[in-house]
mmCIF file of N, CA, C and O in Angstrom:
data_model
loop_
_atom_site.group_PDB
_atom_site.id
_atom_site.type_symbol
_atom_site.label_atom_id
_atom_site.label_comp_id
_atom_site.label_asym_id
_atom_site.label_seq_id
_atom_site.Cartn_x
_atom_site.Cartn_y
_atom_site.Cartn_z
ATOM 1 N N MET A 10 -86.456 85.844 -104.506
ATOM 2 C CA MET A 10 -86.477 84.432 -104.184
ATOM 3 C C MET A 10 -86.280 84.255 -102.676
ATOM 4 O O MET A 10 -85.564 85.033 -102.048
ATOM 5 N N LEU A 11 -86.924 83.269 -102.123
ATOM 6 C CA LEU A 11 -86.831 83.034 -100.682
ATOM 7 C C LEU A 11 -85.495 82.388 -100.325
ATOM 8 O O LEU A 11 -85.012 81.509 -101.026
ATOM 9 N N ARG A 12 -84.960 82.849 -99.219
ATOM 10 C CA ARG A 12 -83.720 82.249 -98.729
ATOM 11 C C ARG A 12 -84.072 81.031 -97.887
ATOM 12 O O ARG A 12 -85.216 80.832 -97.472
ATOM 13 N N ALA A 13 -83.081 80.222 -97.611
ATOM 14 C CA ALA A 13 -83.277 78.992 -96.856
ATOM 15 C C ALA A 13 -83.790 79.287 -95.445
ATOM 16 O O ALA A 13 -84.640 78.558 -94.922
ATOM 17 N N SER A 14 -83.322 80.359 -94.810
ATOM 18 C CA SER A 14 -83.768 80.677 -93.451
ATOM 19 C C SER A 14 -85.239 81.081 -93.435
ATOM 20 O O SER A 14 -85.977 80.732 -92.507
ATOM 21 N N GLN A 15 -85.701 81.810 -94.464
ATOM 22 C CA GLN A 15 -87.109 82.187 -94.540
ATOM 23 C C GLN A 15 -87.988 80.955 -94.735
ATOM 24 O O GLN A 15 -89.059 80.849 -94.133
ATOM 25 N N ILE A 16 -87.550 80.043 -95.563
ATOM 26 C CA ILE A 16 -88.312 78.812 -95.796
ATOM 27 C C ILE A 16 -88.388 78.006 -94.508
ATOM 28 O O ILE A 16 -89.437 77.469 -94.151
ATOM 29 N N LEU A 17 -87.274 77.923 -93.779
ATOM 30 C CA LEU A 17 -87.244 77.165 -92.531
ATOM 31 C C LEU A 17 -88.173 77.783 -91.494
ATOM 32 O O LEU A 17 -88.954 77.081 -90.836
ATOM 33 N N VAL A 18 -88.134 79.088 -91.340
ATOM 34 C CA VAL A 18 -88.984 79.766 -90.358
ATOM 35 C C VAL A 18 -90.460 79.589 -90.721
ATOM 36 O O VAL A 18 -91.298 79.307 -89.859
ATOM 37 N N ARG A 19 -90.805 79.745 -91.973
ATOM 38 C CA ARG A 19 -92.194 79.576 -92.393
ATOM 39 C C ARG A 19 -92.670 78.139 -92.209
ATOM 40 O O ARG A 19 -93.819 77.900 -91.826
ATOM 41 N N SER A 20 -91.801 77.181 -92.475
ATOM 42 C CA SER A 20 -92.170 75.774 -92.293
ATOM 43 C C SER A 20 -92.413 75.454 -90.821
ATOM 44 O O SER A 20 -93.367 74.747 -90.472
ATOM 45 N N ILE A 21 -91.553 75.975 -89.959
ATOM 46 C CA ILE A 21 -91.721 75.738 -88.521
ATOM 47 C C ILE A 21 -92.994 76.404 -88.023
ATOM 48 O O ILE A 21 -93.743 75.822 -87.223
ATOM 49 N N ALA A 22 -93.271 77.622 -88.486
ATOM 50 C CA ALA A 22 -94.496 78.320 -88.070
ATOM 51 C C ALA A 22 -95.732 77.573 -88.546
ATOM 52 O O ALA A 22 -96.715 77.441 -87.802
ATOM 53 N N LEU A 23 -95.704 77.064 -89.757
ATOM 54 C CA LEU A 23 -96.838 76.303 -90.282
ATOM 55 C C LEU A 23 -97.037 75.012 -89.494
ATOM 56 O O LEU A 23 -98.170 74.654 -89.142
ATOM 57 N N ALA A 24 -95.959 74.313 -89.186
ATOM 58 C CA ALA A 24 -96.054 73.073 -88.416
ATOM 59 C C ALA A 24 -96.566 73.337 -87.001
ATOM 60 O O ALA A 24 -97.388 72.576 -86.474
ATOM 61 N N ALA A 25 -96.099 74.419 -86.382
ATOM 62 C CA ALA A 25 -96.559 74.754 -85.026
ATOM 63 C C ALA A 25 -98.035 75.121 -85.033
ATOM 64 O O ALA A 25 -98.789 74.703 -84.141
ATOM 65 N N SER A 26 -98.473 75.864 -86.045
ATOM 66 C CA SER A 26 -99.891 76.226 -86.139
ATOM 67 C C SER A 26 -100.759 74.994 -86.334
ATOM 68 O O SER A 26 -101.818 74.861 -85.721
ATOM 69 N N ALA A 27 -100.314 74.083 -87.169
ATOM 70 C CA ALA A 27 -101.074 72.853 -87.397
ATOM 71 C C ALA A 27 -101.138 72.009 -86.129
ATOM 72 O O ALA A 27 -102.181 71.436 -85.808
ATOM 73 N N ALA A 28 -100.047 71.949 -85.380
ATOM 74 C CA ALA A 28 -100.033 71.162 -84.143
ATOM 75 C C ALA A 28 -100.973 71.749 -83.102
ATOM 76 O O ALA A 28 -101.665 71.021 -82.389
ATOM 77 N N VAL A 29 -101.018 73.077 -83.012
ATOM 78 C CA VAL A 29 -101.916 73.729 -82.048
ATOM 79 C C VAL A 29 -103.362 73.464 -82.423
ATOM 80 O O VAL A 29 -104.195 73.136 -81.573
ATOM 81 N N LEU A 30 -103.697 73.612 -83.691
ATOM 82 C CA LEU A 30 -105.079 73.377 -84.125
ATOM 83 C C LEU A 30 -105.471 71.915 -83.994
ATOM 84 O O LEU A 30 -106.623 71.590 -83.705
ATOM 85 N N TRP A 31 -104.558 71.029 -84.198
ATOM 86 C CA TRP A 31 -104.853 69.602 -84.136
ATOM 87 C C TRP A 31 -105.021 69.159 -82.678
ATOM 88 O O TRP A 31 -105.830 68.293 -82.379
ATOM 89 N N GLY A 32 -104.297 69.786 -81.764
ATOM 90 C CA GLY A 32 -104.305 69.357 -80.381
ATOM 91 C C GLY A 32 -105.424 69.932 -79.527
ATOM 92 O O GLY A 32 -105.635 69.496 -78.411
ATOM 93 N N CYS A 33 -106.163 70.915 -80.033
ATOM 94 C CA CYS A 33 -107.199 71.512 -79.198
ATOM 95 C C CYS A 33 -108.537 70.816 -79.415
ATOM 96 O O CYS A 33 -108.766 70.201 -80.438
ATOM 97 N N GLY A 34 -109.398 70.925 -78.446
ATOM 98 C CA GLY A 34 -110.737 70.360 -78.586
ATOM 99 C C GLY A 34 -110.920 69.081 -77.796
ATOM 100 O O GLY A 34 -109.979 68.486 -77.287
ATOM 101 N N GLN A 35 -112.150 68.658 -77.720
ATOM 102 C CA GLN A 35 -112.506 67.457 -76.994
ATOM 103 C C GLN A 35 -112.617 66.301 -77.973
ATOM 104 O O GLN A 35 -113.178 66.443 -79.056
ATOM 105 N N ARG A 36 -112.119 65.180 -77.583
ATOM 106 C CA ARG A 36 -112.213 64.003 -78.435
ATOM 107 C C ARG A 36 -113.540 63.304 -78.192
ATOM 108 O O ARG A 36 -114.097 63.347 -77.109
ATOM 109 N N GLY A 37 -114.035 62.650 -79.206
ATOM 110 C CA GLY A 37 -115.264 61.891 -79.075
ATOM 111 C C GLY A 37 -116.478 62.728 -79.412
ATOM 112 O O GLY A 37 -116.393 63.912 -79.716
ATOM 113 N N PRO A 38 -117.631 62.096 -79.364
ATOM 114 C CA PRO A 38 -118.856 62.801 -79.731
ATOM 115 C C PRO A 38 -119.259 63.834 -78.677
ATOM 116 O O PRO A 38 -118.937 63.699 -77.498
ATOM 117 N N LEU A 39 -119.968 64.844 -79.128
ATOM 118 C CA LEU A 39 -120.490 65.840 -78.201
ATOM 119 C C LEU A 39 -121.742 65.283 -77.530
ATOM 120 O O LEU A 39 -122.510 64.550 -78.137
ATOM 121 N N TYR A 40 -121.950 65.642 -76.279
ATOM 122 C CA TYR A 40 -123.115 65.169 -75.548
ATOM 123 C C TYR A 40 -123.506 66.193 -74.497
ATOM 124 O O TYR A 40 -122.708 67.029 -74.108
ATOM 125 N N LEU A 41 -124.737 66.121 -74.056
ATOM 126 C CA LEU A 41 -125.211 66.953 -72.958
ATOM 127 C C LEU A 41 -125.189 66.096 -71.698
ATOM 128 O O LEU A 41 -125.862 65.069 -71.639
ATOM 129 N N PRO A 42 -124.421 66.487 -70.686
ATOM 130 C CA PRO A 42 -124.355 65.674 -69.472
ATOM 131 C C PRO A 42 -125.696 65.677 -68.747
ATOM 132 O O PRO A 42 -126.324 66.718 -68.594
ATOM 133 N N GLY A 43 -126.122 64.509 -68.318
ATOM 134 C CA GLY A 43 -127.396 64.398 -67.631
ATOM 135 C C GLY A 43 -127.255 63.952 -66.192
ATOM 136 O O GLY A 43 -128.242 63.773 -65.490
ATOM 137 N N ALA A 44 -126.042 63.777 -65.726
ATOM 138 C CA ALA A 44 -125.816 63.314 -64.362
ATOM 139 C C ALA A 44 -126.173 64.412 -63.359
ATOM 140 O O ALA A 44 -126.112 65.603 -63.676
ATOM 141 N N PRO A 45 -126.558 64.053 -62.154
ATOM 142 C CA PRO A 45 -126.899 65.054 -61.141
ATOM 143 C C PRO A 45 -125.725 65.999 -60.819
ATOM 144 O O PRO A 45 -125.934 67.147 -60.465
ATOM 145 N N GLU A 46 -124.484 65.502 -60.954
ATOM 146 C CA GLU A 46 -123.341 66.354 -60.670
ATOM 147 C C GLU A 46 -123.255 67.497 -61.673
ATOM 148 O O GLU A 46 -122.754 68.575 -61.369
ATOM 149 N N ALA A 47 -123.745 67.288 -62.878
ATOM 150 C CA ALA A 47 -123.665 68.310 -63.922
ATOM 151 C C ALA A 47 -124.625 69.465 -63.659
ATOM 152 O O ALA A 47 -124.435 70.551 -64.194
ATOM 153 N N SER A 48 -125.635 69.265 -62.838
ATOM 154 C CA SER A 48 -126.598 70.332 -62.582
ATOM 155 C C SER A 48 -125.986 71.462 -61.760
ATOM 156 O O SER A 48 -126.508 72.570 -61.752
ATOM 157 N N GLN A 49 -124.887 71.192 -61.083
ATOM 158 C CA GLN A 49 -124.233 72.213 -60.257
ATOM 159 C C GLN A 49 -123.183 73.008 -61.021
ATOM 160 O O GLN A 49 -122.605 73.929 -60.487
ATOM 161 N N ARG A 50 -122.929 72.645 -62.263
ATOM 162 C CA ARG A 50 -121.921 73.355 -63.053
ATOM 163 C C ARG A 50 -122.475 74.655 -63.596
ATOM 164 O O ARG A 50 -123.672 74.817 -63.759
ATOM 165 N N ALA A 51 -121.585 75.573 -63.895
ATOM 166 C CA ALA A 51 -121.993 76.876 -64.420
ATOM 167 C C ALA A 51 -122.447 76.747 -65.864
ATOM 168 O O ALA A 51 -121.916 75.951 -66.624
ATOM 169 N N THR A 52 -123.427 77.542 -66.226
ATOM 170 C CA THR A 52 -123.885 77.596 -67.602
ATOM 171 C C THR A 52 -123.083 78.666 -68.337
ATOM 172 O O THR A 52 -122.321 79.417 -67.729
ATOM 173 N N LEU A 53 -123.256 78.759 -69.650
ATOM 174 C CA LEU A 53 -122.510 79.740 -70.425
ATOM 175 C C LEU A 53 -122.773 81.166 -69.961
ATOM 176 O O LEU A 53 -121.828 81.928 -69.745
ATOM 177 N N PRO A 54 -124.036 81.596 -69.750
ATOM 178 C CA PRO A 54 -124.242 82.966 -69.260
ATOM 179 C C PRO A 54 -123.606 83.205 -67.885
ATOM 180 O O PRO A 54 -123.099 84.282 -67.614
ATOM 181 N N GLU A 55 -123.615 82.209 -67.029
ATOM 182 C CA GLU A 55 -122.991 82.366 -65.715
ATOM 183 C C GLU A 55 -121.476 82.467 -65.839
ATOM 184 O O GLU A 55 -120.832 83.150 -65.056
ATOM 185 N N THR A 56 -120.930 81.799 -66.831
ATOM 186 C CA THR A 56 -119.490 81.856 -67.046
ATOM 187 C C THR A 56 -119.078 83.226 -67.567
ATOM 188 O O THR A 56 -118.055 83.764 -67.177
ATOM 189 N N LEU A 57 -119.884 83.800 -68.459
ATOM 190 C CA LEU A 57 -119.546 85.094 -69.040
ATOM 191 C C LEU A 57 -119.737 86.226 -68.046
ATOM 192 O O LEU A 57 -119.054 87.231 -68.101
ATOM 193 N N SER A 58 -120.700 86.093 -67.141
ATOM 194 C CA SER A 58 -120.969 87.115 -66.133
ATOM 195 C C SER A 58 -120.962 86.449 -64.763
ATOM 196 O O SER A 58 -122.007 86.061 -64.251
ATOM 197 N N PRO A 59 -119.775 86.279 -64.153
ATOM 198 C CA PRO A 59 -119.693 85.509 -62.916
ATOM 199 C C PRO A 59 -120.325 86.154 -61.697
ATOM 200 O O PRO A 59 -120.526 85.496 -60.704
ATOM 201 N N VAL A 60 -120.665 87.430 -61.760
ATOM 202 C CA VAL A 60 -121.287 88.091 -60.613
ATOM 203 C C VAL A 60 -122.741 87.666 -60.562
ATOM 204 O O VAL A 60 -123.508 87.921 -61.476
ATOM 205 N N LYS A 61 -123.090 86.985 -59.490
ATOM 206 C CA LYS A 61 -124.450 86.484 -59.357
ATOM 207 C C LYS A 61 -125.330 87.553 -58.736
ATOM 208 O O LYS A 61 -124.953 88.200 -57.778
ATOM 209 N N ALA A 62 -126.508 87.708 -59.285
ATOM 210 C CA ALA A 62 -127.456 88.676 -58.737
ATOM 211 C C ALA A 62 -128.186 88.012 -57.575
ATOM 212 O O ALA A 62 -129.018 87.148 -57.769
ATOM 213 N N GLU A 63 -127.838 88.408 -56.360
ATOM 214 C CA GLU A 63 -128.482 87.859 -55.175
ATOM 215 C C GLU A 63 -129.482 88.881 -54.651
ATOM 216 O O GLU A 63 -129.287 90.084 -54.796
ATOM 217 N N PRO A 64 -130.548 88.405 -54.043
ATOM 218 C CA PRO A 64 -131.509 89.357 -53.496
ATOM 219 C C PRO A 64 -130.853 90.213 -52.416
ATOM 220 O O PRO A 64 -130.055 89.742 -51.630
ATOM 221 N N ALA A 65 -131.191 91.479 -52.430
ATOM 222 C CA ALA A 65 -130.601 92.408 -51.468
ATOM 223 C C ALA A 65 -131.116 92.109 -50.066
ATOM 224 O O ALA A 65 -132.302 91.854 -49.861
ATOM 225 N N ALA A 66 -130.215 92.138 -49.118
ATOM 226 C CA ALA A 66 -130.589 91.908 -47.728
ATOM 227 C C ALA A 66 -131.270 93.166 -47.205
ATOM 228 O O ALA A 66 -130.967 94.274 -47.643
ATOM 229 N N PRO A 67 -132.205 93.014 -46.281
ATOM 230 C CA PRO A 67 -132.858 94.206 -45.739
ATOM 231 C C PRO A 67 -131.837 95.105 -45.051
ATOM 232 O O PRO A 67 -130.982 94.648 -44.312
ATOM 233 N N ALA A 68 -131.920 96.366 -45.355
ATOM 234 C CA ALA A 68 -130.961 97.330 -44.799
ATOM 235 C C ALA A 68 -131.289 97.580 -43.336
ATOM 236 O O ALA A 68 -132.429 97.792 -42.958
ATOM 237 N N THR A 69 -130.253 97.534 -42.519
ATOM 238 C CA THR A 69 -130.439 97.852 -41.104
ATOM 239 C C THR A 69 -129.889 99.247 -40.872
ATOM 240 O O THR A 69 -128.954 99.687 -41.530
ATOM 241 N N ALA A 70 -130.487 99.929 -39.948
ATOM 242 C CA ALA A 70 -130.069 101.306 -39.665
ATOM 243 C C ALA A 70 -128.748 101.253 -38.919
ATOM 244 O O ALA A 70 -128.680 100.843 -37.776
ATOM 245 N N ALA A 71 -127.697 101.645 -39.600
ATOM 246 C CA ALA A 71 -126.373 101.689 -38.976
ATOM 247 C C ALA A 71 -126.113 103.095 -38.481
ATOM 248 O O ALA A 71 -126.514 104.065 -39.123
ATOM 249 N N PRO A 72 -125.440 103.212 -37.357
ATOM 250 C CA PRO A 72 -125.136 104.572 -36.868
ATOM 251 C C PRO A 72 -124.174 105.239 -37.841
ATOM 252 O O PRO A 72 -123.319 104.595 -38.416
ATOM 253 N N PRO A 73 -124.311 106.551 -38.016
ATOM 254 C CA PRO A 73 -123.421 107.248 -38.937
ATOM 255 C C PRO A 73 -121.993 107.228 -38.436
ATOM 256 O O PRO A 73 -121.745 107.261 -37.219
ATOM 257 N N ALA A 74 -121.063 107.153 -39.348
ATOM 258 C CA ALA A 74 -119.647 107.154 -38.975
ATOM 259 C C ALA A 74 -119.268 108.528 -38.455
ATOM 260 O O ALA A 74 -119.773 109.550 -38.938
ATOM 261 N N SER A 75 -118.396 108.554 -37.468
ATOM 262 C CA SER A 75 -117.994 109.860 -36.928
ATOM 263 C C SER A 75 -117.090 110.553 -37.928
ATOM 264 O O SER A 75 -116.212 109.957 -38.518
ATOM 265 N N VAL A 76 -117.339 111.809 -38.089
ATOM 266 C CA VAL A 76 -116.591 112.618 -39.038
ATOM 267 C C VAL A 76 -115.780 113.626 -38.252
ATOM 268 O O VAL A 76 -116.326 114.357 -37.412
ATOM 269 N N PRO A 77 -114.471 113.690 -38.471
ATOM 270 C CA PRO A 77 -113.673 114.682 -37.746
ATOM 271 C C PRO A 77 -114.075 116.085 -38.159
ATOM 272 O O PRO A 77 -114.366 116.350 -39.299
ATOM 273 N N ARG A 78 -114.139 116.990 -37.163
ATOM 274 C CA ARG A 78 -114.579 118.363 -37.438
ATOM 275 C C ARG A 78 -113.450 119.325 -37.404
ATOM 276 O O ARG A 78 -112.497 119.337 -36.848
#
């Protein structure tokens, strides 16, 4: 049989879990933003892989680093 402390702990854990699930998320209907400011926001693939592939700059001939002999 469950003791009073076990019942209390389980009740608190259940209430905390319900509060977390109830409090997350966006309120209101879902929509796709169409404002010009939204065009500058990151997309899902950009969010998952934040390293942007930029075109490589032309390599310039750099003098070799001096190596101690």
